[in-house]
PDB file of C-alpha atoms and ligand atoms in Angstrom:
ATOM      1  CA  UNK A   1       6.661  17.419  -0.126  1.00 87.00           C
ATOM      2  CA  UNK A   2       5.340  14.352  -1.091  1.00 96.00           C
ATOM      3  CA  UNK A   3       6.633  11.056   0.634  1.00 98.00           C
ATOM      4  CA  UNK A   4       6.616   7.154  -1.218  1.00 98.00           C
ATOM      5  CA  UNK A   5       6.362   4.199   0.534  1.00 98.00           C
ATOM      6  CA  UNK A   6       6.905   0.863  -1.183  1.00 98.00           C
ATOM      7  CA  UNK A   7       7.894  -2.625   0.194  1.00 97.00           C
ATOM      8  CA  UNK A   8       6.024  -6.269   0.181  1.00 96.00           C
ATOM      9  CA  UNK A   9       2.887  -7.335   1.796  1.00 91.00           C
ATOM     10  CA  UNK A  10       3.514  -6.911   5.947  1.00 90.00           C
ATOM     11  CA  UNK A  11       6.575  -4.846   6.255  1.00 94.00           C
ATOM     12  CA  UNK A  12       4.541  -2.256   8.121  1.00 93.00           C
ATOM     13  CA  UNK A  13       3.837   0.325   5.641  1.00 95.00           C
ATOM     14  CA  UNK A  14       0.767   1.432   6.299  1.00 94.00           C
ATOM     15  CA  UNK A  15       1.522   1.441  10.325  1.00 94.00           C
ATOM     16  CA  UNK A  16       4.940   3.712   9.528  1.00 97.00           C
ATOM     17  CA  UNK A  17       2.773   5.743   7.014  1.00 97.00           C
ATOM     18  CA  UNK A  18       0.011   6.391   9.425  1.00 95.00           C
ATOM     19  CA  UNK A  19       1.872   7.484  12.318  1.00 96.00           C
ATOM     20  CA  UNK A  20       4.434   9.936  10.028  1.00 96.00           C
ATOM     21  CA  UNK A  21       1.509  11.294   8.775  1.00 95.00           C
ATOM     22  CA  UNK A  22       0.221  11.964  12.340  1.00 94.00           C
ATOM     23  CA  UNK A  23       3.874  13.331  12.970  1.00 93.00           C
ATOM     24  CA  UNK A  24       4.099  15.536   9.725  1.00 92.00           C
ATOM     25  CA  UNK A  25       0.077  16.663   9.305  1.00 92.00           C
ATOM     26  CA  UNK A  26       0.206  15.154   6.046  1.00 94.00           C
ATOM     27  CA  UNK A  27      -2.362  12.780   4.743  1.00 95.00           C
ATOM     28  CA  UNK A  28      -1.990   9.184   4.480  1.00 96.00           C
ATOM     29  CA  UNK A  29      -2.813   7.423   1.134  1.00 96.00           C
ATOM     30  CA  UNK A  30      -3.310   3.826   1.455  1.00 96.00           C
ATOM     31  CA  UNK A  31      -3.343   2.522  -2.113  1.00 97.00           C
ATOM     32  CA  UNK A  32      -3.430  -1.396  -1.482  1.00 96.00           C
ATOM     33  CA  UNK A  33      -7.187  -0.240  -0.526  1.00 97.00           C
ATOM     34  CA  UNK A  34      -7.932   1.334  -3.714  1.00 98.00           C
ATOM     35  CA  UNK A  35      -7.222  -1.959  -5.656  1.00 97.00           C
ATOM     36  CA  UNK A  36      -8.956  -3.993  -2.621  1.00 97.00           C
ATOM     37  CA  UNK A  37     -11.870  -2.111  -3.447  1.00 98.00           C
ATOM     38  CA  UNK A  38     -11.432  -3.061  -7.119  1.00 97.00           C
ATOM     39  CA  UNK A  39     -10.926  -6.877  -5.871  1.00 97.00           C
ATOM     40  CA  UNK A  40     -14.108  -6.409  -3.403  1.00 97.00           C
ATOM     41  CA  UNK A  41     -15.475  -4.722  -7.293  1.00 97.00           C
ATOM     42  CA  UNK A  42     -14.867  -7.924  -9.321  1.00 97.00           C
ATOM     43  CA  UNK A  43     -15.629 -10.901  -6.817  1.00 96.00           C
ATOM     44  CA  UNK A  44     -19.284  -9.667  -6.292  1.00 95.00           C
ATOM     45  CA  UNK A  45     -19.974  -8.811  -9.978  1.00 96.00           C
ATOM     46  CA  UNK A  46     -18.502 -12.741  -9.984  1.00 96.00           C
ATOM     47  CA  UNK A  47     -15.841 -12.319 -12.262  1.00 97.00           C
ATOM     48  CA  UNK A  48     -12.843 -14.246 -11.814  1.00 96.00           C
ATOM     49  CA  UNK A  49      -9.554 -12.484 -11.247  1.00 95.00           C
ATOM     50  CA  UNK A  50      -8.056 -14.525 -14.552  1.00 96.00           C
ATOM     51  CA  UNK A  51     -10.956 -13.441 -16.706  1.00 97.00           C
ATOM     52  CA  UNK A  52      -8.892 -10.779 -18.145  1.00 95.00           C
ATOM     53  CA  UNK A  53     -11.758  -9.615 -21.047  1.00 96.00           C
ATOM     54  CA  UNK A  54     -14.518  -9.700 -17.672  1.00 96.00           C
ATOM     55  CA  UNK A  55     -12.559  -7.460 -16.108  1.00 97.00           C
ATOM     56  CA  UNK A  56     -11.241  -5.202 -18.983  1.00 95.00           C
ATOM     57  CA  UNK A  57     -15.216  -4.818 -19.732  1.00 95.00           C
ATOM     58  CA  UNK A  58     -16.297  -4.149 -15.854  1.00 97.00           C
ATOM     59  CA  UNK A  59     -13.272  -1.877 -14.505  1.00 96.00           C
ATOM     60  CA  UNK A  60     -14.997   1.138 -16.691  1.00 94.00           C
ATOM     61  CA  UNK A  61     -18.310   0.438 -14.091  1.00 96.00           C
ATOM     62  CA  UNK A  62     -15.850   0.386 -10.687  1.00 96.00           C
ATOM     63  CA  UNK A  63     -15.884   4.325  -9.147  1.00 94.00           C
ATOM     64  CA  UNK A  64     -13.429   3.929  -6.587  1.00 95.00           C
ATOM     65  CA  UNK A  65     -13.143   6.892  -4.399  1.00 92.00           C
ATOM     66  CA  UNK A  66     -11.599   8.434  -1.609  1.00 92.00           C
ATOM     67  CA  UNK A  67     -12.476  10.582   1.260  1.00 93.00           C
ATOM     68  CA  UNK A  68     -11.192  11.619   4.871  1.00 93.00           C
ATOM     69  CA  UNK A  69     -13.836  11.270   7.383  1.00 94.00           C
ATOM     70  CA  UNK A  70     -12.136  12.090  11.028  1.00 91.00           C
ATOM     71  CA  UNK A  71      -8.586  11.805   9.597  1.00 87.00           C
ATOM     72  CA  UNK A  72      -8.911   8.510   8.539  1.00 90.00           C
ATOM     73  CA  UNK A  73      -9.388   7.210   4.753  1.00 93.00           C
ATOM     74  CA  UNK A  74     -12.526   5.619   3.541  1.00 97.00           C
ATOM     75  CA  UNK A  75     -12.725   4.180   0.588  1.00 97.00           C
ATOM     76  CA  UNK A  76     -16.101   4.532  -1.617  1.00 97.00           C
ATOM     77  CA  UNK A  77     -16.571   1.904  -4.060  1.00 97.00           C
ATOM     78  CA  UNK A  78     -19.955   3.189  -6.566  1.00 97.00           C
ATOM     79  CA  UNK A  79     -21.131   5.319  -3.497  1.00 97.00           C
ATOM     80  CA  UNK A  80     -20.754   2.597  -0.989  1.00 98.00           C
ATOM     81  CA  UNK A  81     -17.949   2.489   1.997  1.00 98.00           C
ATOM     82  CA  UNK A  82     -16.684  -0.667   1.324  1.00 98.00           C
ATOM     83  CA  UNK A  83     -13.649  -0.119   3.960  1.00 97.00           C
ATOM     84  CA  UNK A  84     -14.722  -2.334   6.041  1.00 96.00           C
ATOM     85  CA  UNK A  85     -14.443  -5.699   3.462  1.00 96.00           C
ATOM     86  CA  UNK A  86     -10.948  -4.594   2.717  1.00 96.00           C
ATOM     87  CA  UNK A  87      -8.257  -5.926   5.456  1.00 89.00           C
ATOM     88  CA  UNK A  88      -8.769  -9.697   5.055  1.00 87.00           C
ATOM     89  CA  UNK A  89      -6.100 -11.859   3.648  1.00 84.00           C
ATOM     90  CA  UNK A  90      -8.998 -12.652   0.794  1.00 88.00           C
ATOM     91  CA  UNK A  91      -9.593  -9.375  -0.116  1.00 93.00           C
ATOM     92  CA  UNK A  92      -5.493  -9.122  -0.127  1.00 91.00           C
ATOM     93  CA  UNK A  93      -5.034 -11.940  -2.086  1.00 91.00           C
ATOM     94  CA  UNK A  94      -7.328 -10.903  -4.781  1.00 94.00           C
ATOM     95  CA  UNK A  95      -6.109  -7.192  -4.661  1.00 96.00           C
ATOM     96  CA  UNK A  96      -2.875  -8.954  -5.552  1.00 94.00           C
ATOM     97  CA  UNK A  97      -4.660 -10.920  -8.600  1.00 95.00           C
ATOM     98  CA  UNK A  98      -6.264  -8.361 -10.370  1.00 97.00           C
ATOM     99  CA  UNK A  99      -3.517  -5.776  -9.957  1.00 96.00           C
ATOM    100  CA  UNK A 100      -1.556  -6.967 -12.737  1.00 96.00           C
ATOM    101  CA  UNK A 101      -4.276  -5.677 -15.141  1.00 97.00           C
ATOM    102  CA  UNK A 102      -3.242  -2.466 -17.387  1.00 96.00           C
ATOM    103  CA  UNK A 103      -6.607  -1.540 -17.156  1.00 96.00           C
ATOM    104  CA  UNK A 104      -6.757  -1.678 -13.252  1.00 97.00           C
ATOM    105  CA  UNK A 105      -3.934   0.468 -13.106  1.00 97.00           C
ATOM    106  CA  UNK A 106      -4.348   3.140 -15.545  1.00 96.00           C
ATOM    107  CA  UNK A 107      -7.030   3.928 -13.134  1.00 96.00           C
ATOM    108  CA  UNK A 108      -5.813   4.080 -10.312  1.00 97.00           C
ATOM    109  CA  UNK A 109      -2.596   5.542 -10.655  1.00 98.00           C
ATOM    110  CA  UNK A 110      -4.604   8.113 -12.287  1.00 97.00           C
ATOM    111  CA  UNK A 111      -7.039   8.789  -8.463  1.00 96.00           C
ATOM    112  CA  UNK A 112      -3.376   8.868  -6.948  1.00 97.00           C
ATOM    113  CA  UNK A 113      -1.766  11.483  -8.827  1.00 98.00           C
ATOM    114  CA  UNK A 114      -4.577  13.795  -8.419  1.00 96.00           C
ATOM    115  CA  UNK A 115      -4.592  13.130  -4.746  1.00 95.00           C
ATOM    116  CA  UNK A 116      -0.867  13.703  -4.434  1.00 97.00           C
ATOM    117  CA  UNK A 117      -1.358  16.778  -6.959  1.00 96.00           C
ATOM    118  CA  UNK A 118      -3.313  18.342  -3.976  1.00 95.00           C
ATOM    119  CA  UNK A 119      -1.696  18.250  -0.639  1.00 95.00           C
ATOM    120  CA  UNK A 120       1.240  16.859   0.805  1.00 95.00           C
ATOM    121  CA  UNK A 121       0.820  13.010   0.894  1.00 96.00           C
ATOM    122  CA  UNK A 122       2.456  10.099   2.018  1.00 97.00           C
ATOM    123  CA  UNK A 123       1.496   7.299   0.061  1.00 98.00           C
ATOM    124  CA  UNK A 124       2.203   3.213   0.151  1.00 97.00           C
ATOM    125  CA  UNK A 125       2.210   0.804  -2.425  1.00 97.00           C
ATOM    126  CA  UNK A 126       4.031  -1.461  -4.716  1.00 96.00           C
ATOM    127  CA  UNK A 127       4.960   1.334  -7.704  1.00 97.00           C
ATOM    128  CA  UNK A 128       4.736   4.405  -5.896  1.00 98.00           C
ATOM    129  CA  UNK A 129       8.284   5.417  -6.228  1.00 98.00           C
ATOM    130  CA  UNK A 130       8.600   3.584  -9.829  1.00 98.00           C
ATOM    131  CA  UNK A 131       5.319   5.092 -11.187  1.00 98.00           C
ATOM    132  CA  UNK A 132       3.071   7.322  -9.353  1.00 98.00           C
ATOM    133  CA  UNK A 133       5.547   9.665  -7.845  1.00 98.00           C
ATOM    134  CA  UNK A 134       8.460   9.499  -9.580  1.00 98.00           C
ATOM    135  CA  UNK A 135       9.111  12.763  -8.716  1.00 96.00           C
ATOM    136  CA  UNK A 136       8.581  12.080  -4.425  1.00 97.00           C
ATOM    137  CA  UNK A 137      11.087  14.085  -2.316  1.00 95.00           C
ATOM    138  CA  UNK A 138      11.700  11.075  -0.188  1.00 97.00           C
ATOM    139  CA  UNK A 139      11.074   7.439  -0.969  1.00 98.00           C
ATOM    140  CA  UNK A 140      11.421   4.759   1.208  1.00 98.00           C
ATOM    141  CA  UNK A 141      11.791   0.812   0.801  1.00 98.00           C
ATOM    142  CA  UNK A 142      10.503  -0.592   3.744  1.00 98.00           C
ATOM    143  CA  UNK A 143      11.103  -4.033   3.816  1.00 98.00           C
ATOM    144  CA  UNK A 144      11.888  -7.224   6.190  1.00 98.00           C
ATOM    145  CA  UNK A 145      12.385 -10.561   6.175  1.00 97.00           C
ATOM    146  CA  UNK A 146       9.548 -12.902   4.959  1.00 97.00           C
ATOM    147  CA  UNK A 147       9.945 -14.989   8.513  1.00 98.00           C
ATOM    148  CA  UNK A 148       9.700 -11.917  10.616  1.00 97.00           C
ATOM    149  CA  UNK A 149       6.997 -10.242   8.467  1.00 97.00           C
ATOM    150  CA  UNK A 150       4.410 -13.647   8.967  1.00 97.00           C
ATOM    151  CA  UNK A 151       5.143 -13.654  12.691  1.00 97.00           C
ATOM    152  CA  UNK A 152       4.238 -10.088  12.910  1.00 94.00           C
ATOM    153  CA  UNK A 153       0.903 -11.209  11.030  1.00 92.00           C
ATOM    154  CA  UNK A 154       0.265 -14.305  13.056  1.00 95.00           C
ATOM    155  CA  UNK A 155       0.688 -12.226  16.321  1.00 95.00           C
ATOM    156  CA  UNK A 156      -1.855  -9.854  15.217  1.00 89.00           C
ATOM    157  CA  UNK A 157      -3.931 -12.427  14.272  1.00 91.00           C
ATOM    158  CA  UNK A 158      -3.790 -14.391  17.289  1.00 95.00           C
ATOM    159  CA  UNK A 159      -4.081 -11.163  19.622  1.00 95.00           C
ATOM    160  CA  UNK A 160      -7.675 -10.744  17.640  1.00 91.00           C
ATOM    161  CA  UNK A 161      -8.599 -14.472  18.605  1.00 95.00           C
ATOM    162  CA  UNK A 162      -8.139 -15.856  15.774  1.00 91.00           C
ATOM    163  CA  UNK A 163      -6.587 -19.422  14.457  1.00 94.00           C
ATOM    164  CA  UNK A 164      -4.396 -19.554  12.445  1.00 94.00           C
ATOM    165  CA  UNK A 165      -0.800 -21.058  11.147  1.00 97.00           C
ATOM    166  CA  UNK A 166       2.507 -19.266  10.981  1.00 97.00           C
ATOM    167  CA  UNK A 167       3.911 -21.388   8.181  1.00 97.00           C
ATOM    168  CA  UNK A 168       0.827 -20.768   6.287  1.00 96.00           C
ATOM    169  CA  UNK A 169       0.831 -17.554   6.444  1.00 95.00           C
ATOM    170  CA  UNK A 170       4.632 -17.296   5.477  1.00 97.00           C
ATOM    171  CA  UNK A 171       3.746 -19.201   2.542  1.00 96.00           C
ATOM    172  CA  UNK A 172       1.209 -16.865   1.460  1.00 94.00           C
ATOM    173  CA  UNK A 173       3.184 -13.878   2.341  1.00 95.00           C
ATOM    174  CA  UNK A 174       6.006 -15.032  -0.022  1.00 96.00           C
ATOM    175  CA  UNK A 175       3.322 -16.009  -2.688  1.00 95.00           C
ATOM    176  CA  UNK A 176       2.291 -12.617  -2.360  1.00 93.00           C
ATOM    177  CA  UNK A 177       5.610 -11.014  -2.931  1.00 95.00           C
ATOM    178  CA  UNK A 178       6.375 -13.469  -5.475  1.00 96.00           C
ATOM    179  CA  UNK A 179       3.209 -12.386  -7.658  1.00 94.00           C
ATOM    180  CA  UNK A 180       3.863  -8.505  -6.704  1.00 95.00           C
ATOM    181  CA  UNK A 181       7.486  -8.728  -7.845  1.00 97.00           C
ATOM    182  CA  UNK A 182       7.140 -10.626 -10.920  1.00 97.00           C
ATOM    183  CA  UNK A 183       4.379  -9.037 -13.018  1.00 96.00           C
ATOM    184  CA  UNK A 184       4.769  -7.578 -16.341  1.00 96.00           C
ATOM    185  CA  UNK A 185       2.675  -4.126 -15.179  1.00 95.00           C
ATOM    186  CA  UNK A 186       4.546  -1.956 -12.781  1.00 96.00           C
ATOM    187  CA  UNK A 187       6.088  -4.607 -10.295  1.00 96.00           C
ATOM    188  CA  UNK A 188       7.101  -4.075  -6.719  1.00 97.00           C
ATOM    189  CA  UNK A 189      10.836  -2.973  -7.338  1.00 95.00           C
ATOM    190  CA  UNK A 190      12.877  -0.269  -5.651  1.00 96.00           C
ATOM    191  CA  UNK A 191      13.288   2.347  -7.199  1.00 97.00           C
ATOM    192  CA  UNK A 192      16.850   3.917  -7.605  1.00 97.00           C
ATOM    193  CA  UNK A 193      16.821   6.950  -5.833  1.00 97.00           C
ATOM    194  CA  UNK A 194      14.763   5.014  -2.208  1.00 98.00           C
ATOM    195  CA  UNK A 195      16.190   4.742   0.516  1.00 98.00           C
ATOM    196  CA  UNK A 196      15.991   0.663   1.971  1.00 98.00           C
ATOM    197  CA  UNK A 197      14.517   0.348   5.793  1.00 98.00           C
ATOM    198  CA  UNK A 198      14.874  -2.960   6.873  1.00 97.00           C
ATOM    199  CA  UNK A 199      13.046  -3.312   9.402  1.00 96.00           C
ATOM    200  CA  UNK A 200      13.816  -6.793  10.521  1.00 97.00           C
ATOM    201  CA  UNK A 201      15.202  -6.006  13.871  1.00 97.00           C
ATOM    202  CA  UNK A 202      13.526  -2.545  14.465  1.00 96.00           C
ATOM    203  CA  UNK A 203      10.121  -2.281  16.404  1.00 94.00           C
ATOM    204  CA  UNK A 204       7.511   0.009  15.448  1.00 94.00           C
ATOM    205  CA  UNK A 205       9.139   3.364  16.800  1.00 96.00           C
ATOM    206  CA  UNK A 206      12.891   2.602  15.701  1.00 97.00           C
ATOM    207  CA  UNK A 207      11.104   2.581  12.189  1.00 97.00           C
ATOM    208  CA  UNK A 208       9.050   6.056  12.682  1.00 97.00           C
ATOM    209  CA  UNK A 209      12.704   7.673  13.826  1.00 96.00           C
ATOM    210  CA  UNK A 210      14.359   6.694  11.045  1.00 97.00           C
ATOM    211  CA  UNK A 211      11.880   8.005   8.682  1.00 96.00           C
ATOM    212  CA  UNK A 212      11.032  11.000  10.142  1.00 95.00           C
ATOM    213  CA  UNK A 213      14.613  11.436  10.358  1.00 95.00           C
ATOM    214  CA  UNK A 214      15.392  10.495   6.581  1.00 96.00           C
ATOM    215  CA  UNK A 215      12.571  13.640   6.197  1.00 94.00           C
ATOM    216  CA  UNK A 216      13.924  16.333   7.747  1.00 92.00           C
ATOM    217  CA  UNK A 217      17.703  15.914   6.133  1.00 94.00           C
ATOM    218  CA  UNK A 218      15.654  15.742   2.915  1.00 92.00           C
ATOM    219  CA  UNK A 219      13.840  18.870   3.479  1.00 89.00           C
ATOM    220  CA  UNK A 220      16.627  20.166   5.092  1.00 90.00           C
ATOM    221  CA  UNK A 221      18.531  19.983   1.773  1.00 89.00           C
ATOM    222  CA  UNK A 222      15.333  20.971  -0.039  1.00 83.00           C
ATOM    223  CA  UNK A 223      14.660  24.046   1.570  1.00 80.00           C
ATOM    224  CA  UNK A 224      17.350  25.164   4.254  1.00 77.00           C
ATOM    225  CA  UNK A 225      15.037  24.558   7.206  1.00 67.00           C
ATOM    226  CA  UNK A 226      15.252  22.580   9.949  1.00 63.00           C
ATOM    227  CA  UNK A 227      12.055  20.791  11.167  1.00 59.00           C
ATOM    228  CA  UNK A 228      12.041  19.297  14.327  1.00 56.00           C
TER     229      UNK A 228
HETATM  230  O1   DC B 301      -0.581  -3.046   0.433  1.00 82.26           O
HETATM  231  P1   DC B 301      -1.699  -4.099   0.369  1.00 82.26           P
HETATM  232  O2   DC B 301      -1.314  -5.409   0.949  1.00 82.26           O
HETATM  233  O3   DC B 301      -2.990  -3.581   0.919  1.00 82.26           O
HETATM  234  O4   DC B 301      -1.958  -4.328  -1.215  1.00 82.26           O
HETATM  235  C1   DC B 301      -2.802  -5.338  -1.695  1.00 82.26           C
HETATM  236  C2   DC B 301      -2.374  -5.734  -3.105  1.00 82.26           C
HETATM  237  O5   DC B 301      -2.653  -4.670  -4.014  1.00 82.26           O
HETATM  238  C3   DC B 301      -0.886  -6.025  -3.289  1.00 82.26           C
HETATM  239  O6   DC B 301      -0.575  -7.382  -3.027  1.00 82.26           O
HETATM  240  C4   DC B 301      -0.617  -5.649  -4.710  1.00 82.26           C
HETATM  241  C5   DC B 301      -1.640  -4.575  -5.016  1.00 82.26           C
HETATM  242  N1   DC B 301      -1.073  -3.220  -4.993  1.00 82.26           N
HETATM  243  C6   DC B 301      -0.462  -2.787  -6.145  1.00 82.26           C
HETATM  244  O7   DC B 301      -0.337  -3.534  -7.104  1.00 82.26           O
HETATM  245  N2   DC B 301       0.013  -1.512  -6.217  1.00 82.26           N
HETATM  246  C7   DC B 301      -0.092  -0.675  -5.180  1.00 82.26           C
HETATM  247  N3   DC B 301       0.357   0.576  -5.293  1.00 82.26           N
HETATM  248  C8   DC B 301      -0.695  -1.109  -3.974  1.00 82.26           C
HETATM  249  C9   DC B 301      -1.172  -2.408  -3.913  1.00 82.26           C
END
């Protein structure tokens, strides 16, 4: 059983993902840091995320690459672990520029699909449901209000000492969506057949119930058993 996860920038995918994963004994594929890693890729050969014939030329040199080390994803970009670089709002906001590229894609998707070929995954994104796993057993929407989604960033921010300003980082939040949604190359849309979390008003494990719980009806109906 494979699981999608798509929804905008700070809904809490990848904390949902990570702890069903725990729950299920699935593996967790994080594919914003695949195209981080391909934004890391670009700004240190200095190419611009606009220079669309730079980066058609260079994406052929980017090996991005995946591996579990202790349960937890690493991402290898040309033999280095570049996982570290890849959870700043920089490395975010570029991830978001260059994934509009074909070329970008194509590549990607293609690492995901062989991943999801292998094991049971659950997997976040923008196009998982639309693209990558059409074929998912369960896919889920997550999504929540652009207010509540930069006050859940600003607290997390804060409670690491750092500075910074909740109405800026609403405004890049809904720049963020605004770029994700509206690009020509598989935008961030729901896809028919997902099932819409909003998690607005629901903490952390109000969300993991009502996913786990969306699982077990579906492989309930899938395969007659009951997983609890
Ligand atoms: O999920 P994230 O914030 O780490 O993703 C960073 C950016 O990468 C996101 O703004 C758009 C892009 N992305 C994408 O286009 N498709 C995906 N499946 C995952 C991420």
């Amino acid at each position: 059983m494979n699981i999608a996860m798509d929804g905008p920038a700070g809904a809490g995918k990848s904390t949902i993902a990570k702890r069903i994963a725990k729950e299920l004994g699935i593996i967790y594929v994080d594919t914003g840091a695949m195209y981080r890693a391909m934004g890391v890729f670009f700004h240190r050969r200095g190419i611009e995320p606009q220079d669309k014939e730079g980066i058609g030329a260079a994406v052929r040199e980017a090996d991005v690459t995946i591996r579990y080390e202790e349960g937890q994803q690493q991402v290898y970009l040309n033999g280095e672990n570049v996982t570290g670089y890849l959870r700043t709002e920089e490395a975010g906001r570029m991830a978001s520029a260059i994934s509009v590229y074909p070329a970008v894609r194509r590549k990607l998707v293609e690492l995901q699909q062989q991943m999801a070929a292998r094991q049971d995954v659950i997997m976040d994104g923008r196009d998982i449901g639309t693209v990558v796993l059409p074929q998912a057993e369960l896919k889920i929407y997550l999504t929540a209000d652009s207010g509540v989604r930069a006050r859940r960033r600003y607290d997390e921010l804060t409670a690491k000492g750092e500075i910074c300003d909740l109405e800026e980082i609403q405004r890049e939040i809904e720049a963020r969506d605004y770029q994700d949604m509206h690009r020509e190359e598989s935008p961030l849309k729901q896809a028919k057949d997902a099932v819409v979390v909003d998690t607005s008003d629901m903490d952390i494990e109000q969300v993991v119930q009502a996913v786990s719980r969306l699982y077990q009806d579906r492989r309930k109906e899938k395969t007659g058993i009951q997983t609890e």
